[in-house]
Coordinates of C-alpha atoms in Angstrom, one line a residue:
M1 CA 74.8 176.5 119.7
K2 CA 72.5 179.3 118.9
Y3 CA 71.1 179.2 114.9
T4 CA 70.9 175.3 114.6
D5 CA 68.3 173.4 113.1
P6 CA 69.3 169.8 113.0
D7 CA 68.3 168.6 109.3
G8 CA 67.2 171.6 108.2
R9 CA 64.1 171.8 105.8
E10 CA 64.0 175.6 106.4
V11 CA 64.8 179.7 105.1
D12 CA 64.9 181.6 108.4
L13 CA 64.0 185.2 108.2
S14 CA 64.4 185.4 111.8
E15 CA 67.3 188.4 111.7
I16 CA 65.6 190.8 109.4
G17 CA 63.2 191.8 111.4
V18 CA 59.2 192.0 111.1
N19 CA 59.1 195.3 109.0
N20 CA 62.0 194.0 106.6
Q21 CA 59.8 190.1 106.8
Q22 CA 57.1 191.9 105.4
T23 CA 58.5 193.9 103.1
L24 CA 60.5 190.4 101.5
L25 CA 57.4 188.2 101.4
K26 CA 55.6 191.3 99.3
E27 CA 58.1 190.9 97.1
I28 CA 59.0 187.0 96.9
N29 CA 55.1 186.8 96.4
K30 CA 55.2 189.2 93.3
Y31 CA 57.6 187.4 91.8
S32 CA 56.7 184.0 92.7
Y33 CA 54.2 181.3 90.9
F34 CA 53.4 180.1 94.4
N35 CA 52.5 182.0 97.7
F36 CA 54.6 181.9 100.7
S37 CA 54.1 182.9 104.3
I38 CA 56.5 183.9 107.2
Q39 CA 55.5 181.4 110.2
D40 CA 57.6 181.2 113.5
N41 CA 60.4 183.8 111.3
K42 CA 60.7 180.8 108.5
L43 CA 59.9 181.1 105.2
V44 CA 56.4 178.3 104.3
M45 CA 54.4 177.9 101.2
N46 CA 51.0 177.8 100.8
E47 CA 50.2 175.4 98.3
D48 CA 46.8 176.4 97.4
V49 CA 47.8 180.0 96.6
I50 CA 49.2 181.2 93.3
N51 CA 50.5 183.9 91.1
E52 CA 49.9 183.4 87.4
A53 CA 52.6 186.3 86.8
G54 CA 54.6 185.0 89.2
S55 CA 57.7 182.8 88.2
K56 CA 57.1 179.3 88.2
T57 CA 61.1 178.9 88.4
F58 CA 61.8 180.9 91.1
G59 CA 58.8 180.0 93.3
E60 CA 60.1 175.8 92.7
D61 CA 63.4 177.6 93.9
L62 CA 61.8 178.7 97.1
N63 CA 59.9 175.1 98.1
T64 CA 63.2 174.0 96.9
A65 CA 65.6 175.6 99.8
I66 CA 62.7 175.6 102.6
N67 CA 62.9 171.2 101.6
D68 CA 66.5 170.7 101.3
S69 CA 68.3 169.8 104.4
M70 CA 70.6 172.6 104.2
N71 CA 69.6 175.7 106.7
I72 CA 69.1 179.0 105.0
K73 CA 69.6 182.1 106.7
I74 CA 68.3 185.5 104.9
I75 CA 70.1 188.3 106.4
F76 CA 69.8 192.0 105.7
A77 CA 73.5 193.6 105.5
R78 CA 74.1 197.0 106.2
N79 CA 77.6 199.5 105.2
K80 CA 78.7 199.6 108.2
E81 CA 81.6 202.0 108.8
I82 CA 84.9 200.4 111.1
S83 CA 87.5 202.7 112.2
G84 CA 86.9 205.7 110.0
N85 CA 86.6 203.6 107.3
I86 CA 83.3 202.4 105.5
Q87 CA 82.6 198.7 104.5
R88 CA 80.0 198.5 101.9
I89 CA 78.3 195.7 101.2
A90 CA 77.3 194.5 97.9
G91 CA 74.0 194.5 97.0
G92 CA 74.0 191.0 97.7
F93 CA 76.4 187.7 98.6
S94 CA 76.1 184.0 99.6
Q95 CA 77.9 181.7 101.9
I96 CA 77.9 178.0 102.0
T97 CA 78.9 176.7 104.2
P98 CA 78.9 172.3 103.7
D99 CA 80.7 171.6 107.8
T100 CA 77.6 172.6 109.2
N101 CA 74.9 172.2 106.5
S102 CA 74.1 175.6 106.4
A103 CA 73.8 179.0 104.2
V104 CA 73.7 182.9 104.8
I105 CA 72.0 185.0 101.6
G106 CA 72.5 188.6 102.6
I107 CA 70.6 191.3 101.1
N108 CA 71.8 195.5 101.0
P109 CA 69.2 196.7 99.6
G110 CA 71.3 200.4 99.9
T111 CA 73.9 199.3 97.7
A112 CA 71.7 196.5 95.2
F113 CA 72.0 197.8 91.4
Y114 CA 72.6 196.7 88.0
L115 CA 72.9 197.0 85.0
D116 CA 70.1 196.2 82.2
E117 CA 71.0 195.2 78.6
N118 CA 71.3 198.4 77.1
E119 CA 73.9 199.2 80.3
N120 CA 71.3 201.5 82.1
M121 CA 72.0 201.1 86.1
L122 CA 68.9 200.0 87.8
K123 CA 68.2 199.6 91.3
A124 CA 67.4 195.8 92.5
S125 CA 64.5 195.3 95.3
A126 CA 65.6 193.1 98.0
G127 CA 63.3 190.2 96.5
E128 CA 65.5 190.8 92.9
V129 CA 68.5 190.1 95.5
L130 CA 67.2 187.3 96.9
V131 CA 66.8 185.9 93.2
H132 CA 70.2 186.1 92.1
E133 CA 71.6 184.9 95.4
L134 CA 69.1 182.1 96.1
S135 CA 68.7 180.7 92.2
G136 CA 71.9 181.7 90.8
H137 CA 74.3 180.8 93.3
V138 CA 72.9 179.0 96.6
L139 CA 70.7 176.6 94.7
P140 CA 73.4 175.5 91.9
E141 CA 76.1 174.9 94.7
L142 CA 73.6 172.2 97.1
K143 CA 72.8 171.0 93.3
N144 CA 76.7 170.4 92.2
I145 CA 74.8 172.3 89.1
N146 CA 77.3 175.2 88.0
G147 CA 76.8 177.9 85.1
N148 CA 76.3 180.9 84.8
A149 CA 74.2 183.4 88.1
I150 CA 73.1 185.9 86.1
S151 CA 71.8 183.6 83.3
I152 CA 69.8 181.9 85.9
E153 CA 68.6 184.8 87.1
N154 CA 67.6 186.1 83.7
V155 CA 65.3 182.7 83.4
I156 CA 63.4 183.9 86.0
R157 CA 63.4 187.8 85.1
K158 CA 62.1 187.1 81.7
E159 CA 59.2 184.8 83.2
I160 CA 57.5 187.7 85.4
G161 CA 58.4 190.4 82.9
L162 CA 62.0 192.2 84.7
P163 CA 64.1 194.3 83.1
L164 CA 66.8 191.5 82.3
R165 CA 70.1 192.2 83.3
K166 CA 73.8 192.6 80.9
E167 CA 75.4 188.8 80.7
D168 CA 78.6 188.3 82.5
P169 CA 80.2 185.1 81.4
C170 CA 82.6 185.7 84.7
H171 CA 79.5 185.7 87.6
V172 CA 79.6 181.9 87.5
C173 CA 77.3 180.2 90.5
F174 CA 80.0 178.8 92.5

């Protein structure tokens, strides 16, 4: 059985490669109030380091993800060609599998865009996609709290001074 963790308690970055891990880690540490590092392909919180400009909400969400019993795997998804057709992967997705107590968060930096409040289409970084998928979809489902994923994301965006996303009442957590 590959990719099994008996008690969860991890955010697994093993499938995104060292360069992408470092890129994502820089963004995590830019957006989070708490500082994180990677040890053995797992995200680890460094308790003694803080980033005053970062989001406490996002930092707490990352720490919750690390310490929850669910195994969360982050992957970088790419568009791929299948029999002459291009399968487009949106900027991000999340998939929770309760039977295995696991979740996958997929990030495709090449197709990650969003509408701001003025309906301008802006490029989203891998870290911004992680904020949306983790805080807006995976953790609310884990905590059985339904709501609006973009509203949750906008709380974090406001804390770190990023442009707010246009609200979408149909973009529910789960």
